[in-house]
mmCIF file of C-alpha atoms in Angstrom:
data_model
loop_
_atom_site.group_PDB
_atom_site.id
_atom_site.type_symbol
_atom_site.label_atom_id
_atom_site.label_comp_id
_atom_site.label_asym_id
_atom_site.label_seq_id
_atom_site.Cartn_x
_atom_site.Cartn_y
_atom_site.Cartn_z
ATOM 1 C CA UNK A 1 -57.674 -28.411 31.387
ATOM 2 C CA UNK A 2 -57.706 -31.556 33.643
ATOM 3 C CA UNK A 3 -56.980 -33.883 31.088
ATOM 4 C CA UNK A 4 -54.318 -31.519 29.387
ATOM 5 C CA UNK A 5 -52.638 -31.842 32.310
ATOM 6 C CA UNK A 6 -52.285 -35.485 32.758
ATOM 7 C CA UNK A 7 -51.379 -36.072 29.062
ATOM 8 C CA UNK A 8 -47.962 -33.758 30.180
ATOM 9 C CA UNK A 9 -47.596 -36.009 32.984
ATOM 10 C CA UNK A 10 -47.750 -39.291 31.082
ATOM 11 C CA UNK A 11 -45.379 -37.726 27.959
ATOM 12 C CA UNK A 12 -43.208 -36.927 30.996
ATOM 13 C CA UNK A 13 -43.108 -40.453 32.585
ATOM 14 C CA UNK A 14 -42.481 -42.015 28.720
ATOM 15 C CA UNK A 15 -39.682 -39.902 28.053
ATOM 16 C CA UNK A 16 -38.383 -40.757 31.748
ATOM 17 C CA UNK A 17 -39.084 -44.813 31.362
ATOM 18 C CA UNK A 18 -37.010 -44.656 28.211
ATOM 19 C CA UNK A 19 -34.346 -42.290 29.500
ATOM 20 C CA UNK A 20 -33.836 -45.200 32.365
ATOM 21 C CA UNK A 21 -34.312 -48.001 30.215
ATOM 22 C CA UNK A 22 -31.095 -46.241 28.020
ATOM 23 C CA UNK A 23 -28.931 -45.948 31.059
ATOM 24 C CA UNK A 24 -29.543 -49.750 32.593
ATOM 25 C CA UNK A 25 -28.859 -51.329 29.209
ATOM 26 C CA UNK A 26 -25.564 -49.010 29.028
ATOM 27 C CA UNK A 27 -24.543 -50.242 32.425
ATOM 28 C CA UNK A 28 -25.033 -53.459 31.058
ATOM 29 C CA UNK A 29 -22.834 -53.159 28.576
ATOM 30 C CA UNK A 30 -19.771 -51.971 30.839
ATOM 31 C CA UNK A 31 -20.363 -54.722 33.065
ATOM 32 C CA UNK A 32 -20.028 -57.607 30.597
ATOM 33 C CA UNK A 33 -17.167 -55.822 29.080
ATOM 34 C CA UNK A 34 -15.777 -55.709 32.755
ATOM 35 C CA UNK A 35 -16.254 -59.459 33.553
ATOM 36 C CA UNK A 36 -14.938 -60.051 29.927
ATOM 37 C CA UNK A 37 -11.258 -58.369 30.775
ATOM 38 C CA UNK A 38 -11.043 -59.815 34.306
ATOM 39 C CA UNK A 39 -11.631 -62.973 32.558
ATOM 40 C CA UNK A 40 -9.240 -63.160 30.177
ATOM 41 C CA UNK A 41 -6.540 -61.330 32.610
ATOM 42 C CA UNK A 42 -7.051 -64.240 34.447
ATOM 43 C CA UNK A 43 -6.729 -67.100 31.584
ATOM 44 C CA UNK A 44 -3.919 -64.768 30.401
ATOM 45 C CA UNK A 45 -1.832 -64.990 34.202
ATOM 46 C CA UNK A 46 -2.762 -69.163 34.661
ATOM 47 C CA UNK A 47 -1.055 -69.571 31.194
ATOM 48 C CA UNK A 48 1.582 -67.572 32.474
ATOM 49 C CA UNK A 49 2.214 -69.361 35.545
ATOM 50 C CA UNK A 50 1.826 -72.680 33.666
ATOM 51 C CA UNK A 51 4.368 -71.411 30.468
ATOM 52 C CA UNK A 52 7.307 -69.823 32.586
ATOM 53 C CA UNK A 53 9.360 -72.444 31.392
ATOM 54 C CA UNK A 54 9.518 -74.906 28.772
ATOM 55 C CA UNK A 55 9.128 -78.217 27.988
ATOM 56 C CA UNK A 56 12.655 -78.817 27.802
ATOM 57 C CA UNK A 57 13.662 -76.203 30.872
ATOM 58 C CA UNK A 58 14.314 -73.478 28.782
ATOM 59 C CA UNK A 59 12.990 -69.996 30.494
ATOM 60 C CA UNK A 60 13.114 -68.020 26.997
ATOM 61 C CA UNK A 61 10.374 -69.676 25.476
ATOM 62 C CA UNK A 62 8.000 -69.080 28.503
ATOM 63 C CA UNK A 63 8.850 -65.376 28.436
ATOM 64 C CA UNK A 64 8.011 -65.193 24.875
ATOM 65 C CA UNK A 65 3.965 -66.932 25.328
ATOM 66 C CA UNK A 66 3.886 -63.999 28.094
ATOM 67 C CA UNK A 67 4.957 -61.925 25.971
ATOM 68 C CA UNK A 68 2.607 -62.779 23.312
ATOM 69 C CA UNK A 69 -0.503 -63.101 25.405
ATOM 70 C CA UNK A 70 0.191 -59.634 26.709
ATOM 71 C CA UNK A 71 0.422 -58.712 23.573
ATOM 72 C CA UNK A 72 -3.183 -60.086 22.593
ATOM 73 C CA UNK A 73 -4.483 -58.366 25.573
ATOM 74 C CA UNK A 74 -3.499 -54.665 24.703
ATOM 75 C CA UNK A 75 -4.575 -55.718 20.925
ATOM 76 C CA UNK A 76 -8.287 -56.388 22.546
ATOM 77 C CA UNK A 77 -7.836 -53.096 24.488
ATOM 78 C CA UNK A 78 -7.173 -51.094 21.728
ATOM 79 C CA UNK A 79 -10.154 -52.440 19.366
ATOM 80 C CA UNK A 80 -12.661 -52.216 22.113
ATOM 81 C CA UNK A 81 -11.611 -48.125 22.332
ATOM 82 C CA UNK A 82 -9.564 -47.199 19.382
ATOM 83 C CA UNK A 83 -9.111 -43.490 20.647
ATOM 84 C CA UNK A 84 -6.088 -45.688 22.722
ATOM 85 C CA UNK A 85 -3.513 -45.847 19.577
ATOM 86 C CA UNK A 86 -3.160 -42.737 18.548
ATOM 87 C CA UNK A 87 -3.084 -41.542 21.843
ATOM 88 C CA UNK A 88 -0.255 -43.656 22.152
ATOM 89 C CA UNK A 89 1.557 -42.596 19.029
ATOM 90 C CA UNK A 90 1.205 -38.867 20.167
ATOM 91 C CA UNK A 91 2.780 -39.621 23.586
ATOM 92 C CA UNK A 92 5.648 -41.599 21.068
ATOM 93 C CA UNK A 93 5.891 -38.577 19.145
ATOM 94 C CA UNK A 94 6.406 -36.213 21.830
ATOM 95 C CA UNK A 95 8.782 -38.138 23.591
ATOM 96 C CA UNK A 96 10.611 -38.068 20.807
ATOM 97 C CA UNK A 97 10.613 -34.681 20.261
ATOM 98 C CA UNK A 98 11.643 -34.058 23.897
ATOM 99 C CA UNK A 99 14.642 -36.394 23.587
ATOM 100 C CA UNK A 100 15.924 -34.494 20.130
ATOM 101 C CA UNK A 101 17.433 -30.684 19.907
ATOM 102 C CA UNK A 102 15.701 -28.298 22.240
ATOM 103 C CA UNK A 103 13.844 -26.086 20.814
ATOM 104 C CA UNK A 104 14.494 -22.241 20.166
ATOM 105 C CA UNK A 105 12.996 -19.615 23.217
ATOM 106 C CA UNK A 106 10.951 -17.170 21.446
ATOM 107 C CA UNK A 107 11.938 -14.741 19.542
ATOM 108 C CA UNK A 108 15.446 -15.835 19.459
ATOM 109 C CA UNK A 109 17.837 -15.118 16.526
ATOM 110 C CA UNK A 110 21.176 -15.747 15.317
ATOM 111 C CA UNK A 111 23.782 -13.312 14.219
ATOM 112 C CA UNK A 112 23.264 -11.550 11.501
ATOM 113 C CA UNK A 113 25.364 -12.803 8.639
ATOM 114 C CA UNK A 114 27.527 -10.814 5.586
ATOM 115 C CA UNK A 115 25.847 -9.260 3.179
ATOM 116 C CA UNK A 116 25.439 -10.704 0.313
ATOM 117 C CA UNK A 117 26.819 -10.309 -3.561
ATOM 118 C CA UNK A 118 25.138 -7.655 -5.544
ATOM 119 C CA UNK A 119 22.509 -9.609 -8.194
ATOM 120 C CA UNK A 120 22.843 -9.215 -11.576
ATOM 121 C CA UNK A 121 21.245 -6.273 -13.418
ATOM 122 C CA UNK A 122 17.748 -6.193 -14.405
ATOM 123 C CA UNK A 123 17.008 -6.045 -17.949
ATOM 124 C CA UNK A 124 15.946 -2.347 -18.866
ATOM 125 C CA UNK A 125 12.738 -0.689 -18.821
ATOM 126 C CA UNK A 126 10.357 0.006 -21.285
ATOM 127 C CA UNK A 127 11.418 3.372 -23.179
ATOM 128 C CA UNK A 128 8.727 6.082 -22.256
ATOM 129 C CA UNK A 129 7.487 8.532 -25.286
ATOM 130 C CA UNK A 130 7.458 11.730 -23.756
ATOM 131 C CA UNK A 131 9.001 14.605 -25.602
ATOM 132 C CA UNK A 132 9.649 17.557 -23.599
ATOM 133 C CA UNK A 133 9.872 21.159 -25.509
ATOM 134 C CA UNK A 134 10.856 24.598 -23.657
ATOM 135 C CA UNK A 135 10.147 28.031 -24.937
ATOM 136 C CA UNK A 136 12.013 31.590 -23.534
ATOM 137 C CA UNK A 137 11.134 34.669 -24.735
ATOM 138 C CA UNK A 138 12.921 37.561 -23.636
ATOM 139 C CA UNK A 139 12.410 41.382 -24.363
ATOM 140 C CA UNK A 140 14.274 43.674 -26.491
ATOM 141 C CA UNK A 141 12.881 47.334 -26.529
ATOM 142 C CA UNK A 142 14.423 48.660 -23.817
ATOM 143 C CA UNK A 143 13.129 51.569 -21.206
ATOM 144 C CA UNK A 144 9.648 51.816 -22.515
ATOM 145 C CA UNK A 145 6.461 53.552 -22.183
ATOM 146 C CA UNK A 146 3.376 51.089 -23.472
ATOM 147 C CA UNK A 147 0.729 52.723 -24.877
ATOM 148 C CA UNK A 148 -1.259 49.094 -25.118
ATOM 149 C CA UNK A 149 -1.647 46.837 -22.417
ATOM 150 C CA UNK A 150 -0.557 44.100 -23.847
ATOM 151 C CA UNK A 151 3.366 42.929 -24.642
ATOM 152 C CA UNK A 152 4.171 42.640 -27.989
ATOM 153 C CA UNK A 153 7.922 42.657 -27.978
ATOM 154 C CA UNK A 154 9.160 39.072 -27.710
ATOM 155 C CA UNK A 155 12.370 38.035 -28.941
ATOM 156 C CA UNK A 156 12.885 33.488 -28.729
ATOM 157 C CA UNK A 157 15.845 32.733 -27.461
ATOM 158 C CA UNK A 158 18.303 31.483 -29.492
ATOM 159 C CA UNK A 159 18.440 27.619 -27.882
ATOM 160 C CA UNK A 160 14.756 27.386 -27.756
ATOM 161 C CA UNK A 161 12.674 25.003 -29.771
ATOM 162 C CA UNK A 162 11.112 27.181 -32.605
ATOM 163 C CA UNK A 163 9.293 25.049 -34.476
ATOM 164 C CA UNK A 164 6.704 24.365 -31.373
ATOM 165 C CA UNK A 165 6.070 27.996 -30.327
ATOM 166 C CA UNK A 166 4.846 30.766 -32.624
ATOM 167 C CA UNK A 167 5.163 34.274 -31.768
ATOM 168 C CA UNK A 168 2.588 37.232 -33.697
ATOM 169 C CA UNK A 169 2.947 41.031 -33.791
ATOM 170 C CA UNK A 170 0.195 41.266 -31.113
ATOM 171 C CA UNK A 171 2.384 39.432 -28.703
ATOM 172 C CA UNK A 172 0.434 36.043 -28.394
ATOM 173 C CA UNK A 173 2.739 32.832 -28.172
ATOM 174 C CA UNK A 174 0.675 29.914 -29.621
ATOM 175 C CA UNK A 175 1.703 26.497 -28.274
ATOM 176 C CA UNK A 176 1.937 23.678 -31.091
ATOM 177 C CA UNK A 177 1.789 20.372 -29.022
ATOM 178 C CA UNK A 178 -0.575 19.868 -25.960
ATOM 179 C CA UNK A 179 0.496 18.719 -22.823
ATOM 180 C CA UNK A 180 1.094 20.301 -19.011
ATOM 181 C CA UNK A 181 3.567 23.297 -18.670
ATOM 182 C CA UNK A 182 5.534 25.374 -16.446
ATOM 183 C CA UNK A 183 4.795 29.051 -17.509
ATOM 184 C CA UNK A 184 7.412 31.515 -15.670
ATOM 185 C CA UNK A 185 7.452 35.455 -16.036
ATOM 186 C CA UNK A 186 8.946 38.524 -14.702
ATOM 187 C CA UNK A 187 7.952 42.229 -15.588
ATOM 188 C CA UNK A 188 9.927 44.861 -14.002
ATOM 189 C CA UNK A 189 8.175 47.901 -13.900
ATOM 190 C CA UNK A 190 9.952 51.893 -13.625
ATOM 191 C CA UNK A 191 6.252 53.817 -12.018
ATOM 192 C CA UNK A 192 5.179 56.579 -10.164
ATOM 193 C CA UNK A 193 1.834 54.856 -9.547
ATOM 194 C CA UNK A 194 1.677 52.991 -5.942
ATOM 195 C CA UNK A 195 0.155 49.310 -8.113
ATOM 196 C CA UNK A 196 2.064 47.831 -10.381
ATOM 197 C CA UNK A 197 0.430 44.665 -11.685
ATOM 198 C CA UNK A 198 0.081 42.393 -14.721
ATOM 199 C CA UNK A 199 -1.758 38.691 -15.745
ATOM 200 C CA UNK A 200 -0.885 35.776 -17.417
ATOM 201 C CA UNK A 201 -3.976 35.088 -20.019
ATOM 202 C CA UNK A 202 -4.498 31.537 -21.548
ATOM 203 C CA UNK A 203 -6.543 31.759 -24.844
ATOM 204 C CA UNK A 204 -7.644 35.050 -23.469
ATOM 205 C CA UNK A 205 -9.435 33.912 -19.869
ATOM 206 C CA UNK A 206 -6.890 35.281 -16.466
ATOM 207 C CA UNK A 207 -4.853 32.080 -15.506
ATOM 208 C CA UNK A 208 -1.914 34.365 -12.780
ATOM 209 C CA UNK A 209 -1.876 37.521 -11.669
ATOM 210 C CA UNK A 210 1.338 39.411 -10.140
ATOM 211 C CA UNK A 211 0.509 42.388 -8.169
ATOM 212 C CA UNK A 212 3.329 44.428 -6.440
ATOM 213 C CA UNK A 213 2.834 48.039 -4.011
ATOM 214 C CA UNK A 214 5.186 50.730 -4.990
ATOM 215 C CA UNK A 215 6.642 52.925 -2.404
ATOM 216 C CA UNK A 216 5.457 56.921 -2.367
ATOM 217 C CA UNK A 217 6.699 59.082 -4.401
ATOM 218 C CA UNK A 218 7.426 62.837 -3.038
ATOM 219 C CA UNK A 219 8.651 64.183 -6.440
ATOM 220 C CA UNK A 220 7.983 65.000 -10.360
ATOM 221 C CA UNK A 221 11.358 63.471 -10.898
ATOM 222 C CA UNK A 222 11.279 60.469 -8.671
ATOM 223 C CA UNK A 223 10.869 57.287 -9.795
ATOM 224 C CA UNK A 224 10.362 53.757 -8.191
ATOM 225 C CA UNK A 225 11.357 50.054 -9.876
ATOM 226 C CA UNK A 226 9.786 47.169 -8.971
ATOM 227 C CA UNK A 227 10.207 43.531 -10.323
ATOM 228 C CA UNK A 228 7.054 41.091 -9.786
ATOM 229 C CA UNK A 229 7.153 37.793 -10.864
ATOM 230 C CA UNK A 230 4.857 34.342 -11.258
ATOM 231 C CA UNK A 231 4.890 30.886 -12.237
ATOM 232 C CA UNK A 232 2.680 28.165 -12.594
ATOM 233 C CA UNK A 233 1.813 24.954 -13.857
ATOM 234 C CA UNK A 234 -1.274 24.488 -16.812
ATOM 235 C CA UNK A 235 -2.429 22.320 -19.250
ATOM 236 C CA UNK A 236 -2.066 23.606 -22.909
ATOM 237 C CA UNK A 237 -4.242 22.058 -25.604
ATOM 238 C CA UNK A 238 -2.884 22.085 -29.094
ATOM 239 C CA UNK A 239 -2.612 25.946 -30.938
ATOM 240 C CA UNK A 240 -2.963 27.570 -27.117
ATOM 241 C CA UNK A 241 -2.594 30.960 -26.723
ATOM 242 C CA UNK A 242 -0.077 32.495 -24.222
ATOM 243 C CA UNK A 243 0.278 36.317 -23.425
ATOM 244 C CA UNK A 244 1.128 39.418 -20.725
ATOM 245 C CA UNK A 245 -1.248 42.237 -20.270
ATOM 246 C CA UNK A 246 -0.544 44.820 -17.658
ATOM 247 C CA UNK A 247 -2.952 46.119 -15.259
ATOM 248 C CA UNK A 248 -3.489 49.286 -17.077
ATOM 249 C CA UNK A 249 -2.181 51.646 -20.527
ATOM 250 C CA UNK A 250 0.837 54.263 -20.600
ATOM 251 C CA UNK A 251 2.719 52.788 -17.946
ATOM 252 C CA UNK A 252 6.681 52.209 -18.105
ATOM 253 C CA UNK A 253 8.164 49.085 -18.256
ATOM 254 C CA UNK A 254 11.701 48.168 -18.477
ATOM 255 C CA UNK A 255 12.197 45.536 -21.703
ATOM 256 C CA UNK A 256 15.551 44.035 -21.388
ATOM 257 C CA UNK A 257 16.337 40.600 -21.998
ATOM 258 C CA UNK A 258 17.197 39.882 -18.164
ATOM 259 C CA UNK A 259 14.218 41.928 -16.837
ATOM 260 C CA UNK A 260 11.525 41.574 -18.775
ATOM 261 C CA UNK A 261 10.716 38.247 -20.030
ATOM 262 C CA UNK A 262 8.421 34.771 -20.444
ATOM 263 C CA UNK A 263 8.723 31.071 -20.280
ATOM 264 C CA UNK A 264 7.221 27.606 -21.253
ATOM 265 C CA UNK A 265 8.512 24.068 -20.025
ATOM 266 C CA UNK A 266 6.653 21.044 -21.224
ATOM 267 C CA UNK A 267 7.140 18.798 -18.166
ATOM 268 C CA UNK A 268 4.196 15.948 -18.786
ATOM 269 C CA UNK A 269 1.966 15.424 -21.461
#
C-alpha cells in the first residue's frame, strides 16, 4: 500500500514538473516577442526623427518613410496574430453599415399598395367521368287497401332515365350501374291502427325504417292519415334490388303520385 502510494506522488510531481516547464517556456516566448516590438518601435521612431525631412529640405518625403515604416510595423503585428485583420475588416464593415440608410425598427411596414391586375386564366381541368342517373317512381292506384306487404304499384316518371332502372310486377326496382345513391320515400298511410310503419330493403336485408304513432281513434268511422318519410345515402352494386314493405298486411295506403312514392339519385360512383 506504501509503495502504491508514493508511485501517485511521483506521477503527480511529473505531471506538475512538465505542467511548469510548459508555462516558463510560454513566458519565454512573450518576452522575446516583447523585447522584439519595443525594439523595432524604437529603430522605427530614430528613423523617424532622422527622415522628417529630406535631403533636399523637402518635408513630404520624410512623411512618406514614416509612413511606410508604420506601415511595416502593423504588417508584423498582424502576421504575429492574424485574428487582427479580420477583426479589422468587421469593425470596417460595420462602420460602414452605420454610416449608410438606417435600418428598419421591427416589425415595421409600408402602406399597403393597389391591388393588382387579375392573372390570366388557368388552362382547364381535367374532365371527370362521372355519369350521374336519377330514378322517381311514383304511385298510381289510388286509396288502397294492400293485401301484401310489399308495393307493387310503381309508375317511372316520365323524365327519368329508363334504361338504368327496371321495375317487376313484384315491385322490386333493380339498379343497372353501381355506384353511391340517394334513396328518398314517402308512404302516406289512411289507419285506424296507432303504428304505421314501413322499410326500405336492399337486395332483401332492412337498410331504413320509417315509423310514425297515429292518434286514437274513438269511432268505427274515424279515420287518421299520416305521412312518414326517409332518405338515405347507400352504395348499390350492379343489378341491386330496391323495394317498400310495410310493417304489416291489409292496411290502407293512399297511392297517388304526390303521396305515395320512391326515389334514386346517383351522386358518386
Amino acid at each position: 500500500l506504501f509503495n502504491g502510494a508514493v508511485c501517485v506522488v511521483l506521477v503527480f510531481l511529473i505531471f506538475a514538473c512538465a505542467g511548469l516547464y510548459c508555462r516558463v517556456c510560454e513566458v519565454q516566448r512573450e518576452l522575446q516577442n516583447i523585447r522584439a516590438r519595443t525594439e523595432l518601435r524604437d529603430g522605427a521612431g530614430t528613423d523617424r526623427g532622422a527622415a522628417g525631412t529630406s535631403p533636399d529640405g523637402s518635408p513630404h518625403l520624410g512623411q512618406e518613410n514614416n509612413n511606410r515604416q508604420a506601415h511595416s510595423v502593423r504588417k508584423r503585428d498582424a502576421e504575429e496574430d492574424p485574428t487582427e485583420k479580420p477583426k479589422r475588416k468587421r469593425h470596417e464593415r460595420a462602420q460602414g453599415r452605420r454610416k449608410g440608410k438606417k435600418k428598419c425598427p421591427r416589425n415595421c411596414k409600408g402602406e399597403k399598395g393597389d391591388v393588382g391586375p387579375t392573372g390570366a386564366q388557368g388552362p382547364p381541368g381535367p374532365s371527370g367521368n362521372f355519369t350521374s342517373t336519377f330514378a322517381h317512381f311514383k304511385s298510381k292506384g289510388g286509396l288502397t287497401k294492400l293485401k301484401l306487404d310489399t308495393l307493387n304499384d310503381w309508375v317511372l316518371a316520365d323524365w327519368a332515365d329508363a334504361e338504368n332502372f327496371q321495375v317487376a310486377s313484384t315491385g322490386e326496382i333493380t339498379v343497372e350501374k353501381p355506384g353511391i345513391y340517394f334513396i328518398y320515400s314517402q308512404v302516406t298511410f289512411r289507419e285506424k291502427q296507432h303504428l304505421v310503419a314501413y322499410r326500405v330493403l336492399i337486395d332483401g336485408s332492412p337498410y331504413m325504417t320509417c315509423n310514425e304513432s297515429v292518434e286514437n281513434v274513438t269511432t268505427e268511422d274515424d279515420w287518421r292519415y299520416k305521412t312518414c318519410y326517409v332518405a338515405g345515402l347507400a352504395r348499390l352494386e350492379a343489378r341491386s334490388r330496391i323495394e317498400i314493405t310495410l310493417g304489416g298486411e291489409n292496411m290502407s295506403v293512399m297511392l297517388f303520385f304526390d303521396t305515395t312514392y320512391l326515389g334514386l339519385i346517383k351522386v358518386a360512383d
